[in-house]
Coordinates of C-alpha atoms in Angstrom, one line a residue:
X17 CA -82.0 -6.3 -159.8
X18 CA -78.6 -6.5 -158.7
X19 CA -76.8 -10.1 -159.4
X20 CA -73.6 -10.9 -157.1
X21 CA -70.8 -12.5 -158.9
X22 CA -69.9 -16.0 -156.9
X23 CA -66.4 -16.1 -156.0
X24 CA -64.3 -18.6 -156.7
X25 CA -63.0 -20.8 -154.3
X26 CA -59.2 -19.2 -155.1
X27 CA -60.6 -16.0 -154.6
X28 CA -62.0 -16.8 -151.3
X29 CA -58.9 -18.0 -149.8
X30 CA -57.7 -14.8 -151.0
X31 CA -60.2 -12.9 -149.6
X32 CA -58.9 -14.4 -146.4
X33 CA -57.2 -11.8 -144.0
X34 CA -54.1 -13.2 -142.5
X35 CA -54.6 -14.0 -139.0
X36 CA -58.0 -14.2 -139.3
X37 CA -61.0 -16.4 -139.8
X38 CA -62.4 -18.1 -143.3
X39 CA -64.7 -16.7 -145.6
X40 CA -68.4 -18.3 -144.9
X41 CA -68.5 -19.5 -148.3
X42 CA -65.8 -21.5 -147.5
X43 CA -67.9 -23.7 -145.1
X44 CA -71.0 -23.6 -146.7
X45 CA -71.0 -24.3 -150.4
X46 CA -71.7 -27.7 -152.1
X47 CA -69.0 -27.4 -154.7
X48 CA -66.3 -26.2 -152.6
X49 CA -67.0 -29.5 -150.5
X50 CA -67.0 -31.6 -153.4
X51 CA -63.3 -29.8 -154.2
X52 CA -62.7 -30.3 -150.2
X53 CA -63.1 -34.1 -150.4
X54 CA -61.5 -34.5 -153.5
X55 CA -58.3 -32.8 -152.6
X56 CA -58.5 -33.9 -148.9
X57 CA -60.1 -37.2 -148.7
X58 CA -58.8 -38.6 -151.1
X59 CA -55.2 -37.3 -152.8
X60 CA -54.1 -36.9 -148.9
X61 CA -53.5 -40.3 -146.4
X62 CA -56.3 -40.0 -143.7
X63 CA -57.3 -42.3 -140.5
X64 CA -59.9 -44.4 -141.3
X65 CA -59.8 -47.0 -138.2
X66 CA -57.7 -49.1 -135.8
X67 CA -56.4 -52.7 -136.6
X68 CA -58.9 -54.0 -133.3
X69 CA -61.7 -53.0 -135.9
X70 CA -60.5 -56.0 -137.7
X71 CA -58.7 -57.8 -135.1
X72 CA -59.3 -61.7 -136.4
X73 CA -59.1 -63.1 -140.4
X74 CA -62.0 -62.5 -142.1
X75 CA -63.1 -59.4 -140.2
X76 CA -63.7 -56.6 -142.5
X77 CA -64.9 -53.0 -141.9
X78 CA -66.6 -51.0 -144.9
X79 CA -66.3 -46.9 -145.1
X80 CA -67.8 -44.5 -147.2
X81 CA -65.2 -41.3 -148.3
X82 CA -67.5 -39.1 -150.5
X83 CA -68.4 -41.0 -153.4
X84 CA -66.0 -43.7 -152.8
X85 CA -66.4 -47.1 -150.4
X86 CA -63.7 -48.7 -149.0
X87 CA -62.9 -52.3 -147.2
X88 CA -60.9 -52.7 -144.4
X89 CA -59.8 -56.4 -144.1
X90 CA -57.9 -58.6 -142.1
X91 CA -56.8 -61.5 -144.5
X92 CA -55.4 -65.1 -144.1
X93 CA -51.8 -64.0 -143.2
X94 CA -53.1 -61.3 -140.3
X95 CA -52.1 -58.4 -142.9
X96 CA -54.5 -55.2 -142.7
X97 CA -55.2 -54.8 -146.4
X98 CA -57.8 -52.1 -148.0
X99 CA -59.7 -52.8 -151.5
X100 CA -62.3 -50.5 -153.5
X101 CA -65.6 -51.6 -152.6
X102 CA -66.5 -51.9 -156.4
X103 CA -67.3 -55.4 -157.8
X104 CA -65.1 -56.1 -161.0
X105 CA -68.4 -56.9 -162.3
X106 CA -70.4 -54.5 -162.8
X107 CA -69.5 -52.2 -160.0
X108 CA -71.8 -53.2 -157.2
X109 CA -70.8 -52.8 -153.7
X110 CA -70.1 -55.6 -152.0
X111 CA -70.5 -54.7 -148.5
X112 CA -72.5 -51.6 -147.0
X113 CA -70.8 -49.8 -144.2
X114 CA -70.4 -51.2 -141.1
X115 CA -68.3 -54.3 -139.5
X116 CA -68.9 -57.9 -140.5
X117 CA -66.5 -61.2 -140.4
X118 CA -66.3 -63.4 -144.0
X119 CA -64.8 -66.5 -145.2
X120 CA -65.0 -64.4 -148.9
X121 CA -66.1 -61.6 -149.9
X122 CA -69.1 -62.1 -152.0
X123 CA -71.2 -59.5 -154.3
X124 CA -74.8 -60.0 -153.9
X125 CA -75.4 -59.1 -157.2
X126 CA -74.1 -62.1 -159.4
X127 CA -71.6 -63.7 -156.7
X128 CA -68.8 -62.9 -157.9
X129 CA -66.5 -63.9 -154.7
X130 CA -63.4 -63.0 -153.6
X131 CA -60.5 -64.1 -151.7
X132 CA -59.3 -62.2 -148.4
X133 CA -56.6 -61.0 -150.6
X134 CA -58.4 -59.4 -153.2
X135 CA -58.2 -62.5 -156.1
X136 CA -61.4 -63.2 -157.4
X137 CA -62.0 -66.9 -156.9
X138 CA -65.1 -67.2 -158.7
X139 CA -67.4 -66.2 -161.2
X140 CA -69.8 -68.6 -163.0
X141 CA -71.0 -68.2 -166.8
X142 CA -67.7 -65.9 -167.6
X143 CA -66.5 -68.8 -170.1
X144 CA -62.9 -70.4 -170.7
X145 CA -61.6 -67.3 -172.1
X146 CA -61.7 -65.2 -168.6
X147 CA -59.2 -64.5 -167.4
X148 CA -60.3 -63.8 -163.4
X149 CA -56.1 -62.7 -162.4
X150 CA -57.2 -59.0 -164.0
X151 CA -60.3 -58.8 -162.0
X152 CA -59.2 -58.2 -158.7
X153 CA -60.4 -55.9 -156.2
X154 CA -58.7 -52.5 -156.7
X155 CA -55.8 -52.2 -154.0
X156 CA -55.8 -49.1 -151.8
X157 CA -52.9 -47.7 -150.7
X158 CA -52.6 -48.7 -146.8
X159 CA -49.9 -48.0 -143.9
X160 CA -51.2 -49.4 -140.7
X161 CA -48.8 -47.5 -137.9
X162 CA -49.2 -48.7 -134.4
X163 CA -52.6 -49.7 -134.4
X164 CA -53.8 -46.5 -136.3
X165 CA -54.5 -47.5 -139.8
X166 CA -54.3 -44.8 -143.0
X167 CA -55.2 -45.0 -146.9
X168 CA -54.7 -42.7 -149.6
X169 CA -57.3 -43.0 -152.1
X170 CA -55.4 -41.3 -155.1
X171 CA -52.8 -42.9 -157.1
X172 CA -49.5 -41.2 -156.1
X173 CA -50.2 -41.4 -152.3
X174 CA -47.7 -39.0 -150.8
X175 CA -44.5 -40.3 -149.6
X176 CA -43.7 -38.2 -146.2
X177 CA -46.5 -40.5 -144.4
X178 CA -42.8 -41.9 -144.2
X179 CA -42.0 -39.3 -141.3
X180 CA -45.2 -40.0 -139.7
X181 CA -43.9 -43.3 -139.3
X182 CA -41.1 -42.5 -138.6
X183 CA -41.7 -40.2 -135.8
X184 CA -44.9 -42.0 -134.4
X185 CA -43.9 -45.9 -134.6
X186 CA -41.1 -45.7 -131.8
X187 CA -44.0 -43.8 -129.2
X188 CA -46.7 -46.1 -129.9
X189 CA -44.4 -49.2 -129.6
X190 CA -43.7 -47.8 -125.9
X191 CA -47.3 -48.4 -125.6
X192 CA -47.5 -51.8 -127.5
X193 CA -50.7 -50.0 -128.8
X194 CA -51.3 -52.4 -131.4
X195 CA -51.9 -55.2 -128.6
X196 CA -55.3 -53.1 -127.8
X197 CA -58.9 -54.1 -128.5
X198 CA -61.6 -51.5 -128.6
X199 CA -63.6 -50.9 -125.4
X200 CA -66.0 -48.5 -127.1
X201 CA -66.8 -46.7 -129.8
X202 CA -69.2 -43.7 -130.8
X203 CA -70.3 -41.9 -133.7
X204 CA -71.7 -38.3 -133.9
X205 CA -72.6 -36.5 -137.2
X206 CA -71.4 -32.8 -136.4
X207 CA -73.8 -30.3 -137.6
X208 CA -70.7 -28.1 -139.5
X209 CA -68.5 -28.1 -141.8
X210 CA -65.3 -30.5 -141.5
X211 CA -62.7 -27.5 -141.3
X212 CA -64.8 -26.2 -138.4
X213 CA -63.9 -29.1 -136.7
X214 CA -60.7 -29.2 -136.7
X215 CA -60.5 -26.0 -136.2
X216 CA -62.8 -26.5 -132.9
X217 CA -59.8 -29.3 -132.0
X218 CA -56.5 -27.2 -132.4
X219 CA -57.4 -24.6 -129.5
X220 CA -58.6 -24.7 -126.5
X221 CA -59.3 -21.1 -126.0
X222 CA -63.2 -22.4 -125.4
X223 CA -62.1 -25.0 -122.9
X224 CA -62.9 -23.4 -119.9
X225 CA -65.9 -22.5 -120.4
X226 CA -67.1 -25.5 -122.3
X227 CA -65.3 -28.6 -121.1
X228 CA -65.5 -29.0 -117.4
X229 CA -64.8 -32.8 -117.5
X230 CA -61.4 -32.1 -120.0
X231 CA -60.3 -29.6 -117.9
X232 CA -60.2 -31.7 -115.0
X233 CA -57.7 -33.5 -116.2
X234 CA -55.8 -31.2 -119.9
X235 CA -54.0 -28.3 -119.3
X236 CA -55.0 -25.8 -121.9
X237 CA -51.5 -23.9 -121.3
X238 CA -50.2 -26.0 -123.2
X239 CA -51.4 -24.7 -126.2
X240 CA -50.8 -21.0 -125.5
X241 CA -51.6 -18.1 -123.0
X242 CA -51.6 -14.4 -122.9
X243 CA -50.4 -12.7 -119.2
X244 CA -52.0 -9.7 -119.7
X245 CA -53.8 -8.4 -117.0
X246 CA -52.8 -11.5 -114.5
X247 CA -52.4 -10.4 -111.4
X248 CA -49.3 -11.5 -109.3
X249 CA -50.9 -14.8 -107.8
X250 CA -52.0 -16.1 -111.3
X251 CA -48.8 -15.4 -112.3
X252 CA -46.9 -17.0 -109.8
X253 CA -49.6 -20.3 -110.8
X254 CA -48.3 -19.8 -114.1
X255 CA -44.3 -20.1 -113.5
X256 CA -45.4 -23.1 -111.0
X257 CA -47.3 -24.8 -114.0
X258 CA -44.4 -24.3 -116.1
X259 CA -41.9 -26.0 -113.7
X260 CA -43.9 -29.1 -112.8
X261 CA -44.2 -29.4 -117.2
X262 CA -40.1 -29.1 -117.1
X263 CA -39.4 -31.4 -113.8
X264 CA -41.8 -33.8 -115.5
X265 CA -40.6 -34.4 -118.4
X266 CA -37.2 -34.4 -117.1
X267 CA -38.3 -37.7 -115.2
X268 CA -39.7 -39.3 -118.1
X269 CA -37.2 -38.3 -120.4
X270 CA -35.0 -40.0 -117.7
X271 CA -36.7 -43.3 -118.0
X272 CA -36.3 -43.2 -121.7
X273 CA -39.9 -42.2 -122.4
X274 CA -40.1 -39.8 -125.7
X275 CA -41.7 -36.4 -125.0
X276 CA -40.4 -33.7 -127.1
X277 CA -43.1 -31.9 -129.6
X278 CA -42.6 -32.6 -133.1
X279 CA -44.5 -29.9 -135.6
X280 CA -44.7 -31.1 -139.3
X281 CA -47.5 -28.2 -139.6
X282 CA -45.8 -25.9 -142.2
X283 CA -47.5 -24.9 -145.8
X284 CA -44.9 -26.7 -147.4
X285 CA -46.0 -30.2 -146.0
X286 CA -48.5 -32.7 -147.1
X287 CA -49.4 -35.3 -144.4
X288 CA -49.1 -33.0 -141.5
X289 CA -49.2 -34.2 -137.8
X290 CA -48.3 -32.6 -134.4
X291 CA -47.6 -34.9 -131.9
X292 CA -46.2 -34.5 -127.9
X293 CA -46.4 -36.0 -124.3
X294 CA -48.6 -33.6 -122.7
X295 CA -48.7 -33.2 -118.8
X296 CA -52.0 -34.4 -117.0
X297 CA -53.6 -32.2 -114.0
X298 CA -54.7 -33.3 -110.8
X299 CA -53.0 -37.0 -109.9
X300 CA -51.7 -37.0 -113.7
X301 CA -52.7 -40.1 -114.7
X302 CA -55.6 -40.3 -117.2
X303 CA -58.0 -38.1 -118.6
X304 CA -61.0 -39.7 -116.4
X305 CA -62.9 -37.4 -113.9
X306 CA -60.2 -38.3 -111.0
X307 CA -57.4 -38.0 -113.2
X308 CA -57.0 -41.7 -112.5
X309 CA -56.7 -44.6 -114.4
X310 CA -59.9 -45.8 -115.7
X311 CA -58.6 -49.2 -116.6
X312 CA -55.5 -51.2 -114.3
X313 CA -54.5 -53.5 -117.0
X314 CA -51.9 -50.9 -118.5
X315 CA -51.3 -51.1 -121.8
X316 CA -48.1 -53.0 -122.9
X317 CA -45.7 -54.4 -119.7
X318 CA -46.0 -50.7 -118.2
X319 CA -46.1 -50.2 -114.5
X320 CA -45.7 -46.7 -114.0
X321 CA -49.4 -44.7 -114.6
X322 CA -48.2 -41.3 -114.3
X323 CA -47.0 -40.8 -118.2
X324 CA -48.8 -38.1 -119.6
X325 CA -51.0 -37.9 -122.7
X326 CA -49.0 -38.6 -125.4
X327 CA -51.2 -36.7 -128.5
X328 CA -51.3 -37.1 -132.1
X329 CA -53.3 -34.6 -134.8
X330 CA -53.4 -34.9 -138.3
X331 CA -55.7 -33.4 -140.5
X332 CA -58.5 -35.8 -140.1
X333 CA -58.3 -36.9 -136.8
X334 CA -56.5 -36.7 -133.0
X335 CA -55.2 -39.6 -131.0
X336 CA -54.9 -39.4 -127.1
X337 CA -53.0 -42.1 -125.7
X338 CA -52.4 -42.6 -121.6
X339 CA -50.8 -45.9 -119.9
X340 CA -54.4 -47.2 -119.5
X341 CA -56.3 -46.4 -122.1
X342 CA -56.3 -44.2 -125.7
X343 CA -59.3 -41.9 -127.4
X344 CA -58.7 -42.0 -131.4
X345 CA -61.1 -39.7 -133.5
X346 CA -61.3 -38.9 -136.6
X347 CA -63.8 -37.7 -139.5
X348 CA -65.2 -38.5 -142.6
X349 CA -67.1 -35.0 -144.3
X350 CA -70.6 -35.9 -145.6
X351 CA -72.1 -32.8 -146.7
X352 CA -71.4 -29.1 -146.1
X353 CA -72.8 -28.7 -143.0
X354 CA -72.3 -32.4 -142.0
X355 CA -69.3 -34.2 -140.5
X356 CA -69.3 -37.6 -138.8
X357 CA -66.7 -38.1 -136.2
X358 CA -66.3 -41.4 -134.6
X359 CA -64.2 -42.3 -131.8
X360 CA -62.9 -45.4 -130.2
X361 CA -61.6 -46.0 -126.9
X362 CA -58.7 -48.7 -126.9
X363 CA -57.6 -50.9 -123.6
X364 CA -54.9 -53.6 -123.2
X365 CA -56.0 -56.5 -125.2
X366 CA -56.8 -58.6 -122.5
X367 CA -58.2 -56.4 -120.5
X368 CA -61.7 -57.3 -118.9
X369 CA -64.6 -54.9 -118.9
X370 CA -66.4 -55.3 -115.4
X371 CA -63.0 -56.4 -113.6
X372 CA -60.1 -54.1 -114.7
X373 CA -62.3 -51.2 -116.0
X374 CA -65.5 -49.7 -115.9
X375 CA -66.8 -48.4 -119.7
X376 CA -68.6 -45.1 -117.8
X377 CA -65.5 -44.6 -116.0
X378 CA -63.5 -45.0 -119.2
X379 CA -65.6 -42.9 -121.7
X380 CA -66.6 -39.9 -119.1
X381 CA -64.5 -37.4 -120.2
X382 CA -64.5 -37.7 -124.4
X383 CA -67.7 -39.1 -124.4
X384 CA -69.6 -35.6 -122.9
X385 CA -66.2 -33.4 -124.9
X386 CA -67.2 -34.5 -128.5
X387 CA -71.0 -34.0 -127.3
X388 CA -70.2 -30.2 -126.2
X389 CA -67.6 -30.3 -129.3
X390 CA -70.5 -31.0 -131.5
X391 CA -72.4 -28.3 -130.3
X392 CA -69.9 -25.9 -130.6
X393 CA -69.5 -26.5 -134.1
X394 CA -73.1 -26.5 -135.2
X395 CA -73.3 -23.1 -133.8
X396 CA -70.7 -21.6 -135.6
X397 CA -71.4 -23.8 -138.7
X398 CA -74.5 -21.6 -138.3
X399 CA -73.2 -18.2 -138.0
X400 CA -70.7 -18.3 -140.5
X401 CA -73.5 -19.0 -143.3
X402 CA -75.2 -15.9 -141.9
X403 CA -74.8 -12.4 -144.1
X404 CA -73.5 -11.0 -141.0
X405 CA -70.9 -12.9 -140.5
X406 CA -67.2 -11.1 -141.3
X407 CA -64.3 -13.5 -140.0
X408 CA -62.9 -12.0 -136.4
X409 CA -58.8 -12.1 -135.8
X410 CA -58.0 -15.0 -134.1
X411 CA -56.1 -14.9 -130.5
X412 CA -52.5 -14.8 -131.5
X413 CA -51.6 -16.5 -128.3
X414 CA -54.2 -19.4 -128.4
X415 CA -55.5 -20.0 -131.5
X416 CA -51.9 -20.0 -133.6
X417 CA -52.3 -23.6 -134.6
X418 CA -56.2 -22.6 -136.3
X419 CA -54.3 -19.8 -138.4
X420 CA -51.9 -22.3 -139.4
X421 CA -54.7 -24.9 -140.1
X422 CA -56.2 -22.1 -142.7
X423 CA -52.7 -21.5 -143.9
X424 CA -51.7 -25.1 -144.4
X425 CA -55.6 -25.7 -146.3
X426 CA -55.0 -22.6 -148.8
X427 CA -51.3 -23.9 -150.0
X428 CA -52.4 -27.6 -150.2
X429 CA -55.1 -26.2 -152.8
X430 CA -52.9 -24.6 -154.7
X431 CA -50.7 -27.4 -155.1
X432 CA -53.3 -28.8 -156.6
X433 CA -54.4 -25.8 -159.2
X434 CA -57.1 -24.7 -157.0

């Protein structure tokens, strides 16, 4: 009987062929998830809501990272604040996932109660000597920017989230995004692994043939083509597209909107992002069927509908933001071969479902591209766990920012010892 040696994590990153796809074992194995979530989840800052998930005092939203819980709340003073969702007790949860308003925050098991600032206020039998100022709820670390809100679960959270906030703050303020409300929200568990779906989300060499409502509206030029064998009217198409994107942003540029790419992508970052004003097809206003606005209560004071898709990856999630409405996604990993993304759709705060905007309108075209997303993923989830499966080059003019995504995931291992 022949016995296989299992590989190392190391030495299947190794095994990796530059410019080409991941080992399957890199997808499919429990401990190299547990590694994943560890490294990823929680010693990296990741998207784990808006601030219209807890938009009042006293609103709280639990997640569950892995082993780990966390609570979102909005205390007495409006402040977003996150907390361990570990009693000081003896380490029951206090909430279980999901959304709920509080006066305090109350463990069911003995009552110990908390404040909406993490002070325990109360805890009965505990004697005079107790001291209840070192039993607080364990802070997380938290930087709410715009309306996206991120935590770092691991003690030194890294410090460039600085130049995400840096570069994001001044585009989301043209937005007023954090005047927004959530207008719906949806929650798929992917059949695949959580690098498969990012991957899936930095090409769009699969959208033509898979996303009929996205392309009605996203140009997938924008993230790389290959002329070969175009003939001279595709071409021509080609050189128009690529006007209209520099006459375009021209115009925006000379109304002060911001529109330039910024890359922080590189194997020598940590919190990396991409972010752009992208051009939108057709009447170039939303990513709805029509290319329309799906909402007329812009967001902010805006006026003019026409301004692109301003965009936002990191590693756990994309952000598309129009002048009517934004789609933020992101993911939480639950197994190898399981990987929850929920997205919210975000209107003007006082926007009012029925009279400035139609929730089917509004959700047409993310809500059917994370279904065919999905699928996509289970698929090749699938047939990467298959013997068969050697990893295939990938496109060197469309699927540049996947190779990097590989590239970026093996050096953020090793600065960790892995």
């Amino acid at each position: 009987m022949t016995i296989n040696a299992v590989k190392t994590h190391r030495e299947l990153l190794t095994d990796r062929m530059p410019g080409h796809g991941m080992p399957g074992g890199l997808f499919g194995r429990q401990d190299i998830f547990e590694t994943d979530v560890d490294i990823f989840f929680t010693k990296h800052w990741i998207l784990v809501g808006v601030t219209s998930d807890i938009p009042e005092p006293g609103d709280v939203s639990t997640l569950d990272i892995g082993k780990s819980s966390i609570l979102l709340v909005r205390d007495d003073d409006e402040h977003v604040q996150a907390f361990r969702n570990v009693c000081r007790h003896r380490g029951a949860r206090l909430k279980q996932a999901g959304k709920s308003t509080v006066g305090m925050l109350v463990c069911p098991y003995h009552q110990w109660s908390y404040d909406l600032d993490g002070s325990l206020k109360h805890a009965a039998h505990m004697g005079q000597g107790f001291d209840p100022k070192c039993k607080s709820l364990i802070p997380v670390h938290t930087r709410v920017i715009g309306t996206h809100v991120f935590v770092c679960l691991g003690d030194e959270p890294p410090e460039d989230i600085l130049y995400l906030d840096q570069v994001m703050t001044p585009r989301f303020a043209q937005y007023d995004i954090s005047h927004s409300k959530i207008a719906y929200e949806s929650e798929i568990i992917e059949n695949g692994n959580w690098k498969l779906v990012i991957e899936n989300n930095r090409e769009c060499y699969h959208c033509a043939a898979t996303h009929p409502e996205l392309t009605a509206s996203f140009l997938p030029e924008d993230f790389g083509f290959c002329t070969d064998g175009l003939g001279e009217d595709s071409l021509q198409a080609l050189d128009e597209y690529h006007r209209r994107n520099a006459d375009t942003k021209n115009n925006w540029e000379s109304e002060g909107y911001i529109c330039d790419a910024v890359e922080y992508l590189g194997e020598d970052t940590v919190t990396q992002f991409r972010s752009q004003r992208l051009v939108i097809a057709g009447n170039g206003e939303s990513q709805t069927l029509d290319t329309r606005v799906a909402c007329t209560r812009l967001f902010g004071d805006l006026t003019r509908r026409d301004l692109g898709d301003v965009h936002l990856w990191t590693h756990n999630s994309w952000t598309h933001i129009m002048s009517d409405h934004a789609v933020v996604s992101y993911i939480i990993p639950l197994a190898p071969d399981k990987t929850l993304v929920r997205t919210k759709w975000l209107v003007h705060a006082d926007a009012i479902e029925g009279v400035d905007y139609q929730v089917d309108k509004l959700t047409e075209v993310w809500a059917a591209t994370n279904l065919q997303d999905a699928s996509l993923v289970g698929i090749t989830h699938s047939g990467t766990q298959d013997p068969a499966y050697t990893p295939g080059p990938f496109s060197a003019f469309t699927e540049t920012y996947v190779d990097q995504f590989s590239r970026w995931y093996a050096a953020r291992l090793a600065a960790h010892g892995v």
